[in-house]
Short mmCIF file of C-alpha atoms and ligand atoms in Angstrom, two decimals:
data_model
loop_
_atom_site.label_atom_id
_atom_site.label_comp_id
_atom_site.label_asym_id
_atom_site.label_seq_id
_atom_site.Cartn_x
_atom_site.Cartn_y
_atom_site.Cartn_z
CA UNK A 95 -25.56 28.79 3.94
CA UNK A 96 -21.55 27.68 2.93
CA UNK A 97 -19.32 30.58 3.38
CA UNK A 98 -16.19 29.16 2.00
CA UNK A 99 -14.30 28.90 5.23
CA UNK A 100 -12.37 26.13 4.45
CA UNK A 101 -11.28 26.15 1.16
CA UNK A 102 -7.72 27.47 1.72
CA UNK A 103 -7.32 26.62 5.35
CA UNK A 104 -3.89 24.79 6.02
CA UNK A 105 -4.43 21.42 4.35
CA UNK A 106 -3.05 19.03 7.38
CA UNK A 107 -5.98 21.14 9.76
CA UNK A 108 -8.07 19.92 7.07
CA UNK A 109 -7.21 16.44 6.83
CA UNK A 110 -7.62 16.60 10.81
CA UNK A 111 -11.27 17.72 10.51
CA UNK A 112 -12.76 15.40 7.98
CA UNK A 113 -16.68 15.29 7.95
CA UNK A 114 -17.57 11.37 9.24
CA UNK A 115 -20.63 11.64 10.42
CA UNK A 116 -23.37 11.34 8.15
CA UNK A 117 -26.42 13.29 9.80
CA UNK A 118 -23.52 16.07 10.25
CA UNK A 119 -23.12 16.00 6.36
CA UNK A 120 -26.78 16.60 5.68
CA UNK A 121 -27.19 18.91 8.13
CA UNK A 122 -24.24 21.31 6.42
CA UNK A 123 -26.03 21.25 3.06
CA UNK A 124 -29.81 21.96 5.26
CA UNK A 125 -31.09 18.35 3.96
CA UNK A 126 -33.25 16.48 5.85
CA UNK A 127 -31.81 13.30 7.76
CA UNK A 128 -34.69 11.65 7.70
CA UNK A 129 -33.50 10.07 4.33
CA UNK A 130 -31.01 8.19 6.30
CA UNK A 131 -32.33 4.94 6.05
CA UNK A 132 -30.47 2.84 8.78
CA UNK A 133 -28.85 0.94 5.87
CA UNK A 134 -27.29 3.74 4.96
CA UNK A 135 -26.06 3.97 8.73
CA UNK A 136 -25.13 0.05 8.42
CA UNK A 137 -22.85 1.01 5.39
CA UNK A 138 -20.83 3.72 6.79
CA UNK A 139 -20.25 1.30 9.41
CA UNK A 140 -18.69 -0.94 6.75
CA UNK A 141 -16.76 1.93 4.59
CA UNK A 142 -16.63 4.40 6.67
CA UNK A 143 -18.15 8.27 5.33
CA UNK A 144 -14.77 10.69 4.91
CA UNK A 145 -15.18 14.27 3.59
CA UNK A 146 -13.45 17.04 3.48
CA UNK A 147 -15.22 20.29 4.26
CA UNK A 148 -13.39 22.31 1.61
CA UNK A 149 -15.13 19.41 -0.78
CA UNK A 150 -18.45 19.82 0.99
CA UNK A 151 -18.72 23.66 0.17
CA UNK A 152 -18.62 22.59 -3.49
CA UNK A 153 -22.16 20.68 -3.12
CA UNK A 154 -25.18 22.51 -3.47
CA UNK A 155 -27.45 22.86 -1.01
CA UNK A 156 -30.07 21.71 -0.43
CA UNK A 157 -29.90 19.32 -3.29
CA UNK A 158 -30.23 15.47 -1.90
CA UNK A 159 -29.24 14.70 -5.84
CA UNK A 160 -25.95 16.90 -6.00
CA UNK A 161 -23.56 14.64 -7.81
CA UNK A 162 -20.46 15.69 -5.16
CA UNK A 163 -22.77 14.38 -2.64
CA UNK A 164 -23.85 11.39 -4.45
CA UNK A 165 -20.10 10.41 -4.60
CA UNK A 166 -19.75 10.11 -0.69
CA UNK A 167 -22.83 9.91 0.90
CA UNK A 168 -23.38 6.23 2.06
CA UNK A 169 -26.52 4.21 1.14
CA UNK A 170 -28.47 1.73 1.95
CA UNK A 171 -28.40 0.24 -1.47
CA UNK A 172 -24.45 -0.86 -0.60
CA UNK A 173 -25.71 -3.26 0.92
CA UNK A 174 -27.92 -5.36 -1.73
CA UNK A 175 -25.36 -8.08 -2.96
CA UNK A 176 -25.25 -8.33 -6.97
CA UNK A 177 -23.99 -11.54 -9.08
CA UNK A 178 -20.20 -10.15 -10.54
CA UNK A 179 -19.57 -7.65 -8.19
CA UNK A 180 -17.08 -8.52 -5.71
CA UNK A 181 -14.80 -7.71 -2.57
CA UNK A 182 -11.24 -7.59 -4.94
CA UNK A 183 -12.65 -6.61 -8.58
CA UNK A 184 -9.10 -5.88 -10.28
CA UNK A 185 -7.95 -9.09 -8.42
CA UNK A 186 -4.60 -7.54 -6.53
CA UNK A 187 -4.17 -10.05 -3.98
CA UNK A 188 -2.32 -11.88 -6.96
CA UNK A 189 -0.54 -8.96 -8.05
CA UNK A 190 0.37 -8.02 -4.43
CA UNK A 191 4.20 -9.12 -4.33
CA UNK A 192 5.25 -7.55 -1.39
CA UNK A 193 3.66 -5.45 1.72
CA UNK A 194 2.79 -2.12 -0.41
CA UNK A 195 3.62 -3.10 -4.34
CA UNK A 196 1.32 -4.54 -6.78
CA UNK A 197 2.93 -5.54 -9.56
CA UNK A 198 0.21 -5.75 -12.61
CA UNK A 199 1.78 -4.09 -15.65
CA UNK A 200 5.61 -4.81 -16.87
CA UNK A 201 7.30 -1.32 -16.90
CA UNK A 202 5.00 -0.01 -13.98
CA UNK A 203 5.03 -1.13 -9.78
CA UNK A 204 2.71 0.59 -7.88
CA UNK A 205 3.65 1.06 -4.20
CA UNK A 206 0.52 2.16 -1.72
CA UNK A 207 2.85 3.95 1.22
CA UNK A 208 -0.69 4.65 3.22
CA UNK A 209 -4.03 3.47 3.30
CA UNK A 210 -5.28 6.39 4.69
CA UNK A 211 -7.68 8.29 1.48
CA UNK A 212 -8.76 12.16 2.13
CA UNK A 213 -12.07 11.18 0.96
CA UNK A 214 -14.19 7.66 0.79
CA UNK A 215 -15.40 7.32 -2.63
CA UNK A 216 -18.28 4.91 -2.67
CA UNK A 217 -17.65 3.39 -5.91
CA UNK A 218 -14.12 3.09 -5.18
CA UNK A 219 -12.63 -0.92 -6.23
CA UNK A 220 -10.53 -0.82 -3.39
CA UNK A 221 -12.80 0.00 -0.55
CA UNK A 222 -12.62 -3.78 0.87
CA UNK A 223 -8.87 -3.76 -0.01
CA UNK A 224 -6.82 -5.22 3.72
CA UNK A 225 -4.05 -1.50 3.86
CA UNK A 226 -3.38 -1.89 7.07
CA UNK A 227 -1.78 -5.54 6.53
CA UNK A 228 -0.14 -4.29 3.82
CA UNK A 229 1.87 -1.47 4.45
CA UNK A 230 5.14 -1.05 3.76
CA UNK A 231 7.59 -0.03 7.16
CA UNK A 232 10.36 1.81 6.71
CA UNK A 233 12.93 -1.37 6.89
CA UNK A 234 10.88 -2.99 3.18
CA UNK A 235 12.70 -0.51 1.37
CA UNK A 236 15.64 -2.97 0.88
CA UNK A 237 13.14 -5.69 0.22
CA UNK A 238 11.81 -3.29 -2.70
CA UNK A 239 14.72 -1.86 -3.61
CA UNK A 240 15.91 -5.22 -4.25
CA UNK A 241 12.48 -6.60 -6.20
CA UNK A 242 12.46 -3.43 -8.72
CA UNK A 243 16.54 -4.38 -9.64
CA UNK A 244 15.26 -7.99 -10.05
CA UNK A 245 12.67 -6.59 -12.68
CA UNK A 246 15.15 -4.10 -15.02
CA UNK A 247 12.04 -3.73 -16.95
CA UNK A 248 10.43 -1.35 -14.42
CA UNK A 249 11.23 2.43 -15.71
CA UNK A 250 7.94 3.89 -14.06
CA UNK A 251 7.15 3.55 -10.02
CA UNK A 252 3.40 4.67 -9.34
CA UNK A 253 2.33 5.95 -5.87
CA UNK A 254 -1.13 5.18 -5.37
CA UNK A 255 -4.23 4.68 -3.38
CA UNK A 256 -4.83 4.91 -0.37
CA UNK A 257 -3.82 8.67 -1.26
CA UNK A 258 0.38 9.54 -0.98
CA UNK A 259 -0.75 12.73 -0.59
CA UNK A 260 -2.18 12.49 2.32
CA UNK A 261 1.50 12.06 3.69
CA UNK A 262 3.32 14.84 4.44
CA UNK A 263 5.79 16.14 2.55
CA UNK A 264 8.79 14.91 4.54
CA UNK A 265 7.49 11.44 4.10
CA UNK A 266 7.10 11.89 0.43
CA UNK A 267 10.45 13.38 -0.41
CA UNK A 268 12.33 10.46 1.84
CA UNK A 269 10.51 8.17 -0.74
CA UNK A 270 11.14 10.02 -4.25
CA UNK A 271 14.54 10.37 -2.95
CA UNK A 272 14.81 6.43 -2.22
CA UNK A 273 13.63 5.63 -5.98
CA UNK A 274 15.75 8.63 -7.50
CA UNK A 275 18.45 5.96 -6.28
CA UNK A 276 17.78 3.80 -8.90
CA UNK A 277 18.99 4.47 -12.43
CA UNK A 278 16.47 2.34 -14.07
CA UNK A 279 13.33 4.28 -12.98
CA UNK A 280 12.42 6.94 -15.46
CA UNK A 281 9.06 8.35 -14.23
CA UNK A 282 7.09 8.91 -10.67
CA UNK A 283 3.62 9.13 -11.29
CA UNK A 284 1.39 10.46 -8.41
CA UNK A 285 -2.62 9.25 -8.32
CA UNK A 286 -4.41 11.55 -5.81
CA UNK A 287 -7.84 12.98 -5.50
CA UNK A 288 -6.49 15.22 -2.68
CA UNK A 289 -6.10 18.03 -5.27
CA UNK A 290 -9.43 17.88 -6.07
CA UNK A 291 -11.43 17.25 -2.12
CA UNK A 292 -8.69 19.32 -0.44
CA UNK A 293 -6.96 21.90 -3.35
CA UNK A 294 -4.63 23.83 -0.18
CA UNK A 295 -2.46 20.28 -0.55
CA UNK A 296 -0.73 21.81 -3.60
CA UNK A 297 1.30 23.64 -1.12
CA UNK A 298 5.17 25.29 -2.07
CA UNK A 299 7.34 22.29 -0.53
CA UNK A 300 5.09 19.68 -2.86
CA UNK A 301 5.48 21.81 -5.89
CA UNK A 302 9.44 22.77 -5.33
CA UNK A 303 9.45 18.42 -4.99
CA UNK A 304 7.79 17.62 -8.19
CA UNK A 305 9.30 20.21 -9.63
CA UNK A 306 12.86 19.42 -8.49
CA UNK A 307 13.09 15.63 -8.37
CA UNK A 308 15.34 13.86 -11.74
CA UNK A 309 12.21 11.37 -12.08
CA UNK A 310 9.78 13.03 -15.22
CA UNK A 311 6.69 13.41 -12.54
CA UNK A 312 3.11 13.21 -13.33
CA UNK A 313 0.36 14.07 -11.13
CA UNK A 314 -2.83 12.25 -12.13
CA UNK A 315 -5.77 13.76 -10.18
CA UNK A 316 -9.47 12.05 -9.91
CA UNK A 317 -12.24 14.41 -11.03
CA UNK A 318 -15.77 13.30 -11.83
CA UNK A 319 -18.08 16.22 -12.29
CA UNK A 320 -17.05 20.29 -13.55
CA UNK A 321 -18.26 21.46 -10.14
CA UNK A 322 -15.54 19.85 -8.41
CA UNK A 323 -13.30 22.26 -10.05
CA UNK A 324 -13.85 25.59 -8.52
CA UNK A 325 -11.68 28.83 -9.48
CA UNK A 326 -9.41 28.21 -6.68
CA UNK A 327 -8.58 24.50 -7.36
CA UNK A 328 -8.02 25.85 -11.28
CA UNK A 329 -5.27 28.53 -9.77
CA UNK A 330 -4.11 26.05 -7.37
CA UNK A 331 -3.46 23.49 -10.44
CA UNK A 332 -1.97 26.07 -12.08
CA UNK A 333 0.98 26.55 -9.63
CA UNK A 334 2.03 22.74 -10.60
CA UNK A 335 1.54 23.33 -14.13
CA UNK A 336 3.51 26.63 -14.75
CA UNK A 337 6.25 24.72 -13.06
CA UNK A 338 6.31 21.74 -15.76
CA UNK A 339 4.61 19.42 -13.54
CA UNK A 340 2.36 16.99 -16.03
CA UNK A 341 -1.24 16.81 -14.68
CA UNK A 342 -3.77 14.42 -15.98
CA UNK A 343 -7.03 13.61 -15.04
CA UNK A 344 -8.85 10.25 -14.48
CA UNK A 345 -12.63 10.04 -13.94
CA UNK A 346 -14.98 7.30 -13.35
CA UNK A 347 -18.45 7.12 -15.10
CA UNK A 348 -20.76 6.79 -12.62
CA UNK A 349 -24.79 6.55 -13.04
CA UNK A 350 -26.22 9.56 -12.22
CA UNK A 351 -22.98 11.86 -11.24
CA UNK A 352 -21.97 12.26 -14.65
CA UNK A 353 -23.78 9.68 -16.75
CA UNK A 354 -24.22 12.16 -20.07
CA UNK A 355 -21.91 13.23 -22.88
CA UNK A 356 -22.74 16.93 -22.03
CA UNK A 357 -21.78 16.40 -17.98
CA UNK A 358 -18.22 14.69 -19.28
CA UNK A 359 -17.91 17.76 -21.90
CA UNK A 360 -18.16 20.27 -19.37
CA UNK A 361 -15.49 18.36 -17.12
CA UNK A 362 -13.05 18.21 -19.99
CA UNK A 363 -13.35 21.81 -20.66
CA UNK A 364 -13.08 22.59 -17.12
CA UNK A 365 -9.98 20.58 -16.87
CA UNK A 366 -8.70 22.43 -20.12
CA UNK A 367 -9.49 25.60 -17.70
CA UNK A 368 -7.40 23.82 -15.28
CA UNK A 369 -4.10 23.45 -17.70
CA UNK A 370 -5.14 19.66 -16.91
CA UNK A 371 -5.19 16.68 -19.56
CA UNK A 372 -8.33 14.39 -19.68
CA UNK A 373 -6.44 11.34 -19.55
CA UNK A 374 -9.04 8.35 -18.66
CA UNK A 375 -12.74 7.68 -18.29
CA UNK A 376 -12.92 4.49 -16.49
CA UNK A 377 -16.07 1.65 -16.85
CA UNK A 378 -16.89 1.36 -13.12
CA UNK A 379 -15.07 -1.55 -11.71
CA UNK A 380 -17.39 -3.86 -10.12
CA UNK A 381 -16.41 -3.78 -6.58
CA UNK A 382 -19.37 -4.92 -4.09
CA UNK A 383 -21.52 -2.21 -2.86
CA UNK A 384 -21.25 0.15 -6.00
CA UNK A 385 -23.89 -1.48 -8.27
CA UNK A 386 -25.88 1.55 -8.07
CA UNK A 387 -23.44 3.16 -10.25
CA UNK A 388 -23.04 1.03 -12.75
CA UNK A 389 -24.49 1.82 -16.35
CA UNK A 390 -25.78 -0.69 -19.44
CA UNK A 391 -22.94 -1.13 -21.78
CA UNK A 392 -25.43 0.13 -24.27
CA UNK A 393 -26.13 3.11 -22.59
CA UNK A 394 -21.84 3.56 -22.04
CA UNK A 395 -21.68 3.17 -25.92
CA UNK A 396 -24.39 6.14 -26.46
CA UNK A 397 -22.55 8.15 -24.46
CA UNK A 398 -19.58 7.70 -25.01
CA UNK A 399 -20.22 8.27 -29.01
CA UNK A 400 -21.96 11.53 -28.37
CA UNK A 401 -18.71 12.49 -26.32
CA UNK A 402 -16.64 11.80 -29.29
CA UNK A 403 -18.94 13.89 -31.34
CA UNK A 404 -19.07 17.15 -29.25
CA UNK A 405 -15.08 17.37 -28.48
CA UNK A 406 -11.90 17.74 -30.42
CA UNK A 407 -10.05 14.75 -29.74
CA UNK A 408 -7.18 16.44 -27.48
CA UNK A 409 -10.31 16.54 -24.78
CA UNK A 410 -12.02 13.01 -25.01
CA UNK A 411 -10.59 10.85 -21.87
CA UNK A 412 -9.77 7.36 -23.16
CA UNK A 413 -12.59 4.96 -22.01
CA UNK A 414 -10.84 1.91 -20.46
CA UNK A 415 -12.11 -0.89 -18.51
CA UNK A 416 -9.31 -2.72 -16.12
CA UNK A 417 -9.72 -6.52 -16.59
CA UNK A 418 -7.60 -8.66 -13.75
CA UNK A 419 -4.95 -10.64 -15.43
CA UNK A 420 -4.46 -8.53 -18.18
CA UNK A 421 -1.23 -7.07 -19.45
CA UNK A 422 -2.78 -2.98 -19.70
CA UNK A 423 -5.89 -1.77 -19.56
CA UNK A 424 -8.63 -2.57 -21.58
CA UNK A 425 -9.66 0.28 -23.99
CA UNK A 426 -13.21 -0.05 -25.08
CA UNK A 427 -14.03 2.20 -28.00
CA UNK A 428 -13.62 0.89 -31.19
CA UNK A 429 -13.25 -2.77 -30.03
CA UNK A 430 -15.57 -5.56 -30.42
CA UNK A 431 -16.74 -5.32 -26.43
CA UNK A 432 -19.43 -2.62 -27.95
S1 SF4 B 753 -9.51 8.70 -3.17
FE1 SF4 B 753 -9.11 7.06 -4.65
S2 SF4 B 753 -8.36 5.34 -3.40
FE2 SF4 B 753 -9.36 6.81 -2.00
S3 SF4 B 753 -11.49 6.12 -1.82
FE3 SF4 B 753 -11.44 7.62 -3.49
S4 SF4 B 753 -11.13 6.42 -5.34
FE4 SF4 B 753 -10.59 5.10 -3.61
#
C-alpha cells in the first residue's frame, strides 16, 4: 500500500533516490515481475528506467495498465525496429551549433545546460540524443554569448531537455543572470516535467527567480494523463502562478496513456484546476523504440475532433507535429495532412 511518503520530501533527496530498478518498480505497486520479459531488461539497459517515487505514488496499484506506469516502465517491444522511426527524429545534429544550443526556429535558441532528466520517458525523441558530448562548460558562455549577438533576431532563449530543473538553483540563477545580460532577449522559457514527477521542485528560491528575473518567464511543464496532477502538485503550481509566473502545459498523445478525447478532456480541466494553460498536444515523434505509442493518423483525427467538440476552445492544446527542417512546428488540424 503507497502512503504518500515522498511527495513533499526535499526535492534534491528525491532526485538522489530515483527508482532504477525495474523489478523494484513492480514490486512498489504489488505487480508481479514475472511480466518482465528479459527484453524489457535488455531495454533499460539501453535507456535506462528513472522514476521518481513521489511520481510512483501517483500509479495505481496493482494495475500493470496504469497509464503513469505505462510512461516509464521499459519493454520489450523497444526493441522491435520499425521502417521511419529513428535514433535523431527532429534531426538536431544539424541544428546543433554549438556544445548545448540547437538552433531550429529564428527568434528562439534552445540551450540544454544538463542531460541529466528526473524521469526517462519512453517515448521521449531524445532518448538516443549524445548530452554528455554536448554540454556546455562554464568557459562556452562567451562562445554563446557571442553566437546569440551574431543572430539579433533571437528575443526568446529556451532551457530545455535534459531537464534545467534538475539543476539547482544556484546553477540556474548564474545562467538567467548571464542572458539577462543581453538586451536583445525578451523571454526565458523553462521546459520541465520535474513539476509534474517531483512537484517539491517548485521550491521558494525557484519561484522568488522566475518571479524576479527582467526576462517575461514561462514555465512549460509536460503532463500526459489527469492523474499526474494530484492536489498537491495543483497547490504547488499555484505558488508560481499567484506570483505571475506563465505556466503552460505540453502533452504527448500516446496509444494507450491517453489515446481518447475524454482522457485529454479531463487533463485540460485538471490543468484549468492547476491555473495551467493547455498549450500543445504533440503527434508522437518517431524516435526508435516508441512505436508502441504511436496512433493511425485516422484514429489522431477522431480524436482529436471529438476533443474540439467537448471543450471551449481556451482548453483544446494545439495539435502539432515537429517536422526536421522546418521553420515552426507543424500544426495539424485544419490542414490538408488529415
Ligand atoms: S523529461 Fe522530457 S527530456 Fe526527459 S526523458 Fe522525459 S520527455 Fe525526454
Amino acid at each position: 500500500m503507497i502512503n504518500y511518503l515522498y511527495q513533499e520530501q526535499n526535492w534534491k533527496t528525491q532526485l538522489s533516490d530515483l527508482i532504477t530498478d525495474p523489478k523494484e518498480l513492480l514490486q512498489q505497486l504489488q505487480l508481479s515481475t514475472d511480466q518482465l520479459l528479459s527484453g524489457a531488461i535488455l531495454a533499460s539497459e539501453q535507456f535506462k528506467l528513472r522514476v521518481p517515487r513521489a511520481f510512483v505514488e501517483k500509479m495505481n496499484v496493482a494495475d500493470p495498465f496504469d497509464p503513469l506506469l505505462l510512461q516509464v516502465l521499459p519493454h520489450h517491444l523497444e526493441l522491435e525496429e520499425h521502417a521511419g522511426f529513428v535514433t535523431d527524429p527532429l534531426g538536431e545534429e544539424q541544428a546543433n551549433q554549438l556544445p548545448g544550443v540547437l538552433h531550429k526556429y529564428q527568434s528562439r535558441f534552445l540551450l540544454t545546460l544538463t542531460g541529466a532528466c528526473a524521469v526517462h520517458c519512453r517515448y521521449c525523441f531524445r532518448r538516443h540524443f549524445p548530452y554528455q558530448e554536448n554540454l556546455p562548460k562554464n568557459e562556452d558562455w562567451i562562445n554563446i554569448r557571442q553566437y546569440l549577438l551574431d543572430h539579433p533576431d533571437i528575443n526568446e532563449v529556451i532551457l530545455s531537455g535534459g531537464d534545467p530543473l534538475t539543476l539547482t538553483n544556484q546553477k540556474l540563477a548564474l545562467w538567467v543572470e548571464r542572458l539577462e545580460s543581453l538586451p536583445q532577449l525578451k523571454i526565458l522559457r523553462i521546459h520541465s516535467r520535474v513539476p509534474i514527477v517531483i512537484p517539491s521542485r517548485i521550491d521558494e528560491e525557484l519561484v522568488s527567480l522566475l518571479k524576479n528575473s527582467r526576462l517575461h518567464t514561462i514555465l512549460v511543464i509536460h503532463s500526459n494523463h489527469e492523474s499526474e496532477i494530484d492536489d498537491y502538485t495543483v497547490r504547488q503550481l499555484h505558488r508560481l502562478t499567484e506570483k505571475q509566473v506563465t505556466v503552460l502545459n505540453q502533452a504527448v498523445l500516446l496509444k494507450g496513456v491517453n489515446d481518447s478525447a475524454e482522457q485529454l478532456a479531463a487533463l485540460s480541466y485538471r490543468l484549468l484546476d492547476a491555473r495551467v494553460t493547455p498549450y500543445y498536444l504533440h503527434v508522437l515523434d518517431k524516435v526508435k523504440g516508441a512505436h508502441h505509442f504511436d496512433l493511425a493518423t485516422d484514429s489522431i483525427s477522431q480524436i482529436y475532433t471529438e476533443l474540439l467538440a467537448r471543450l471551449p476552445g481556451y482548453l483544446v492544446p494545439k495539435l502539432v507535429r515537429e517536422i526536421a527542417g522546418e521553420n515552426n512546428k507543424t500544426p495539424l488540424y485544419g490542414t490538408p495532412i488529415f
